[in-house]
Each structure stands twice: as C-alpha cells, then as structure tokens.
Coordinates of C-alpha atoms in Angstrom, one line a residue:
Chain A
X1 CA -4.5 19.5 -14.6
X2 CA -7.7 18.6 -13.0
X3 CA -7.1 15.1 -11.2
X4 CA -9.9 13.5 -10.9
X5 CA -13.4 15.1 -11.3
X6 CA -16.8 13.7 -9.3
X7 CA -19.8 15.1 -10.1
X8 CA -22.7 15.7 -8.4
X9 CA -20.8 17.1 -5.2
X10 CA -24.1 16.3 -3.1
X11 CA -27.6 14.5 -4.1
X12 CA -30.9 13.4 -2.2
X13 CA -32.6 10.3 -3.7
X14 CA -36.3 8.8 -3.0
X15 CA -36.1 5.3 -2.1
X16 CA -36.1 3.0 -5.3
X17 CA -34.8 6.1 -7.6
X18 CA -31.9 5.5 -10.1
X19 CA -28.9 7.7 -10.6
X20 CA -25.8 7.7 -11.8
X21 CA -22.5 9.2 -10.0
X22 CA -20.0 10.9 -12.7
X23 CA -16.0 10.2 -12.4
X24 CA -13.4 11.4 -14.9
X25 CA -9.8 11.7 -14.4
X26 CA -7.2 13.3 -17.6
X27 CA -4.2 11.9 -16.0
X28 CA -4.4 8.8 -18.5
X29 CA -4.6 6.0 -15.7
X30 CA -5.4 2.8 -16.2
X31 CA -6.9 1.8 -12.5
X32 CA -10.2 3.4 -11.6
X33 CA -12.4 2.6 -8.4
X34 CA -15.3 3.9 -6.6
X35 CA -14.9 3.6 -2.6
X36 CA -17.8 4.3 -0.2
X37 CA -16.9 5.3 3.4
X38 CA -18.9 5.1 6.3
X39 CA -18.4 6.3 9.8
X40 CA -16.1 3.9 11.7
X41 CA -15.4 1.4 8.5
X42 CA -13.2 3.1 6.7
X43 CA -13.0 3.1 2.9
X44 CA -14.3 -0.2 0.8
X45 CA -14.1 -0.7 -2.6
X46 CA -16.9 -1.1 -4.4
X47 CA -16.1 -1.9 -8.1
X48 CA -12.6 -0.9 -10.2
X49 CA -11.6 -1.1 -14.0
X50 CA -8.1 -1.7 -14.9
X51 CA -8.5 -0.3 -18.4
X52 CA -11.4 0.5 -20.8
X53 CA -13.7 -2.7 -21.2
X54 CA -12.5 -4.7 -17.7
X55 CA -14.5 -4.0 -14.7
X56 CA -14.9 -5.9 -11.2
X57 CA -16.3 -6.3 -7.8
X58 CA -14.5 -5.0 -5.2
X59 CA -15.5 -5.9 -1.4
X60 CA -19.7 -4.2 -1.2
X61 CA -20.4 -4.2 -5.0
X62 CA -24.0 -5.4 -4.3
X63 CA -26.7 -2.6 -6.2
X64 CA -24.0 -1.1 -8.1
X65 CA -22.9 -1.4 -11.6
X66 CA -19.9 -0.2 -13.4
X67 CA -18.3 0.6 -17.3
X68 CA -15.7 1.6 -18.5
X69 CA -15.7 2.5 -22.3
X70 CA -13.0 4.9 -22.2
X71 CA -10.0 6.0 -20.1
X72 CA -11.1 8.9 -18.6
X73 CA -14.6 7.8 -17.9
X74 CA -15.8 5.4 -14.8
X75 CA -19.9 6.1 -14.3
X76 CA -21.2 4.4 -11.2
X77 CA -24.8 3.5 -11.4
X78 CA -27.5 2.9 -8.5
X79 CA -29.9 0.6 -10.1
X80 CA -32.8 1.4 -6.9
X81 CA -31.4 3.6 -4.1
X82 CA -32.0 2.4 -0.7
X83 CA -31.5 4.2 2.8
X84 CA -28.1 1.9 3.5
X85 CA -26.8 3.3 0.7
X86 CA -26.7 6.7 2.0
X87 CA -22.9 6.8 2.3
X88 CA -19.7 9.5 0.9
X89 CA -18.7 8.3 -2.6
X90 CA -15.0 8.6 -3.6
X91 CA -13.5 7.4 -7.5
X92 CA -9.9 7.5 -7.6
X93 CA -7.4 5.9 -9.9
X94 CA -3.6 5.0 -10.2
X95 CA -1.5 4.7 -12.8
X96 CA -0.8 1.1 -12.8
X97 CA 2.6 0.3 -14.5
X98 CA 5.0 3.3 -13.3
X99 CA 8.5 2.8 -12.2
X100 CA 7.8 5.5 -9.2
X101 CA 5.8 4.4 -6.0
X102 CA 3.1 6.2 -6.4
X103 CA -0.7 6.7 -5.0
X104 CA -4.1 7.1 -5.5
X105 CA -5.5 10.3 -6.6
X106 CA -9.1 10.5 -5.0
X107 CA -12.0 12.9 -6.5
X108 CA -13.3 15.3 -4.0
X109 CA -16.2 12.8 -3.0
X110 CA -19.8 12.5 -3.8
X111 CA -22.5 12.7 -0.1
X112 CA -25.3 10.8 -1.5
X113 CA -28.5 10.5 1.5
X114 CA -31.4 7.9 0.4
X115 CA -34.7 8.8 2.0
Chain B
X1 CA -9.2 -10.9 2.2
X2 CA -6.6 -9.2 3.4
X3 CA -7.5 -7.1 7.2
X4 CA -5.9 -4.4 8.2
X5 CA -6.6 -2.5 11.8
X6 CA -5.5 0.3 12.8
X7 CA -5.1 1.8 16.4
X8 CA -6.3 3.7 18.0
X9 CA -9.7 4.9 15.9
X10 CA -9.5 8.8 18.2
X11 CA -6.6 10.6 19.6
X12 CA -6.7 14.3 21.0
X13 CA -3.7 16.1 21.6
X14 CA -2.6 19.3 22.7
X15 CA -0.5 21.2 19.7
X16 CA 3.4 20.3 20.1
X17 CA 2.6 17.1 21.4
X18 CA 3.7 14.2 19.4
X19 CA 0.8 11.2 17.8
X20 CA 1.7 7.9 16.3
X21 CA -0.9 5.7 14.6
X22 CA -0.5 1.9 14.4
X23 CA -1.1 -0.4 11.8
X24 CA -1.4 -4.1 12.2
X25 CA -2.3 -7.3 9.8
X26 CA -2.3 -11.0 10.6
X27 CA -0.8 -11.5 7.4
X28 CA 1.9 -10.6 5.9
X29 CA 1.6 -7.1 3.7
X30 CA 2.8 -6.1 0.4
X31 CA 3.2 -3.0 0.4
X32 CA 1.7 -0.1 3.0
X33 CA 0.3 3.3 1.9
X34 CA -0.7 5.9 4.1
X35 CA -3.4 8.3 3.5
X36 CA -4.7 11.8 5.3
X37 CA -8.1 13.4 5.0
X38 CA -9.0 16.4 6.0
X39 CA -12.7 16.8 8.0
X40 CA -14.7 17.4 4.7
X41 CA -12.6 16.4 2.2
X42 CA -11.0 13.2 0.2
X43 CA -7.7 11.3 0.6
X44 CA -4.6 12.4 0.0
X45 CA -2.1 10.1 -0.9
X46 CA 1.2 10.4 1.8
X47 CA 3.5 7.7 1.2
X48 CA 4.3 4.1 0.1
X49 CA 6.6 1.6 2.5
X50 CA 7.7 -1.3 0.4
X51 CA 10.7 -2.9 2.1
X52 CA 11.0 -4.6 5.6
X53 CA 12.2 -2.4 7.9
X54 CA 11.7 0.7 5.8
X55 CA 11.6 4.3 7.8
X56 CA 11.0 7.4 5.6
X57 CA 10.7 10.4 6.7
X58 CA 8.3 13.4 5.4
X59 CA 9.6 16.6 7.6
X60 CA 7.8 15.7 11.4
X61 CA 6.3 12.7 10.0
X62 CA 8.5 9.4 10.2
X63 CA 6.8 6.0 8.8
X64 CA 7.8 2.9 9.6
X65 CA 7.3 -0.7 8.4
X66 CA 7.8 -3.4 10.6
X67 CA 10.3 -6.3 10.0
X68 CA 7.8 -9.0 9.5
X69 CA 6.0 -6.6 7.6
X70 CA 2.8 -7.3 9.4
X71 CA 2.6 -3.7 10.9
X72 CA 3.5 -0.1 9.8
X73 CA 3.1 3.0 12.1
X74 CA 3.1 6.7 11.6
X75 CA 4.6 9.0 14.2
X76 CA 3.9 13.4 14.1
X77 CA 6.4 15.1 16.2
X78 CA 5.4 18.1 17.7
X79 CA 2.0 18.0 16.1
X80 CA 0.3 21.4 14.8
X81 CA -3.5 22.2 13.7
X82 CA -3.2 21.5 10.6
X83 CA -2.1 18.0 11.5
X84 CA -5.7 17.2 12.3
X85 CA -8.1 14.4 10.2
X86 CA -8.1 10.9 9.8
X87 CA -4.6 9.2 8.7
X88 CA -5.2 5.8 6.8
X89 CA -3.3 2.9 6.5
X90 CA -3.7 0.9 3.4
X91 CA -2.3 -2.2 2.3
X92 CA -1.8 -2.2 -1.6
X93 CA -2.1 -5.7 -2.3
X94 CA 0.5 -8.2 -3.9
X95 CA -1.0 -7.9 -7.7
X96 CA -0.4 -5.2 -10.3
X97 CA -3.9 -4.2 -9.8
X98 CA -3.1 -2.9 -6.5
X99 CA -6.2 -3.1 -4.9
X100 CA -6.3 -0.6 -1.6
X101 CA -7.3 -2.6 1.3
X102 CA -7.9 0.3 4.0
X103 CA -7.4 0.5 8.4
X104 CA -10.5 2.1 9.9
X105 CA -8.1 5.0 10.0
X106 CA -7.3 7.2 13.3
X107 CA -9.1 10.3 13.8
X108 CA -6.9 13.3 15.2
X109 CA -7.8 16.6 16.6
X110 CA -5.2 18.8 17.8
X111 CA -6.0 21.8 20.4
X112 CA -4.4 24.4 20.5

C-alpha cells in the first residue's frame, strides 16, 4: 500500500516557467489537498477536491490550478513560477465519510525553489 | 477563518525532560488533530480530540482538549531523541469536508 505518492521529490524552476507537481494516493479517498509550508507559517491549504470533478480554493490558491478527473489523481499546476513560490509542497487526502476518527495521510513533500 | 496559535514556536530540552505544546483559538473548535514531522519529512497524523474535556493518552504523550474547547495541549513525559520535530495542532473544521486549519507548530529538539 503506497499512501500517497508526490512526484518530483525536488525541482528548480526559471522564473515564468510552468510545471506541474504530481499527487496520487490508492487508498480510495475522497478528500485531496495540496498544502505549502513555509518557515514560521505553518501549513496552508492551497486548493482540495472532495471527489473527482469538485475542486476549491483553500486559503493561498492564487497562481495555482487544480483537477480532479479521477480518484487517485490531484495534479497541481504552476501556471508562471515566481520566486515567492519557492516553498515545500505537501498533497494529502482523507477519507471523508468513515465511522473511525481518522487523519490525513500526507505525501512525502515536493521542495520546489523559483529562481 | 478559523486561527489557531500555537505556543511556544521553539523549545529545547535536555532528554528525560518533559515538553508540552499549547494550542489556543478565539473561537470555539470542532475538532483538534495533532500532527508530528520529522526535520525533512511530511506529517504524520497523531491523534483526533473531539469532545470537551477529552484526555487520550498515546504511551508518554497525553493530549488534552480544553473544556470550552478553545484550546488543546500536548504534553511528552520524559522526552527522548526521537521525540524531536515540529508537533502541529490543527483544527478540522465543523463541515464534512474537514478542512485542516494548522498552529504554526512548535519546533522541538532534544539533547541528549
């Protein structure tokens, strides 16, 4: 069982550049989100999906975009990379309608610099 | 929306020592979750405190949510190495979407 699977681990950008950060999870969850964290502010949500089709902003969604055409999948795309998004990118998802308390399982994060 | 801070944002600690991390909201909270990340890595999911008053306890670790349920804490006893990182309060939100509002966590090192 793999959890939840970020790829690239690490990527350098040229101001401007697009890209697009990779998320997948097998666990069948319905809630996906990307995070960024910064030093000294936490975590903050960025965009999240609460099945395939229904995305939204979260709190710092500006120069991101989202989809969600299947389950498993939850692409985040930088449309034109600038330095202040140089940041550590986490996806994690839930499952969203279990009888047990549970958490968020969090990929192993994505350190994206913008020079 | 919803603020959540969380004291204090370093504490060192000689090994055996005990460390407790505070959580506190203006508002009231749905539910809490606490978090731990290791330098390097990602979250790891700990716990979930629902009810006021709650106290669970995780072998040293002992959580707590506050009556009013406008503050949680999280107390190691006798902390070790592999206590250190960043522990993370989050407030789940009141919807099913549960969206993770998180503290600005408390960064721990432990010397041995």
């Amino acid at each position: 069982n793999a959890g939840v699977t970020q790829t690239p681990k690490f990527q350098v950008l040229k101001t401007g550049q697009s890209m697009t950060l990779q998320c997948a999870q097998d666990m069948n969850h319905e809630y996906m989100s990307w995070y960024r964290q910064d030093p000294g502010m936490g975590l903050r949500l960025i965009h999240y999906s609460v099945g395939a089709g229904i995305t939204d902003q979260g709190e710092v969604p500006n120069g991101y975009n989202v989809s969600r055409s299947t389950t498993e999948d939850f692409p985040l795309r930088l449309l034109s990379a600038a330095p202040s998004q140089t940041s550590v990118y986490f996806c994690a998802s839930r499952e969203l309608f279990g009888t047990d308390p549970n958490g968020y399982t969090f990929g192993s994060g994505t350190r994206l610099t913008v020079v | 929306g919803q603020q959540v801070m969380q004291i204090p944002q370093y504490q060192h600690v000689q090994e055996g020592e005990d460390f407790t991390t505070y959580c506190n909201s203006s508002t009231t909270l749905s539910n809490i979750q606490w978090y731990k990340q290791r330098p390097g890595g990602h979250p790891v999911f700990l716990i979930q405190l629902v009810k006021s008053g709650e106290v669970k306890k995780q072998k040293r670790l002992t959580f707590q949510f506050g009556e009013a349920k406008k503050n949680s804490s999280l107390h190691i006893t006798a902390t070790q190495t592999t206590d250190v990182g960043t522990y993370f309060c989050a407030d789940a939100g009141g919807t099913s979407y549960g969206k993770l509002t998180f503290g600005q966590g408390t960064i721990l090192t432990v010397h041995p």
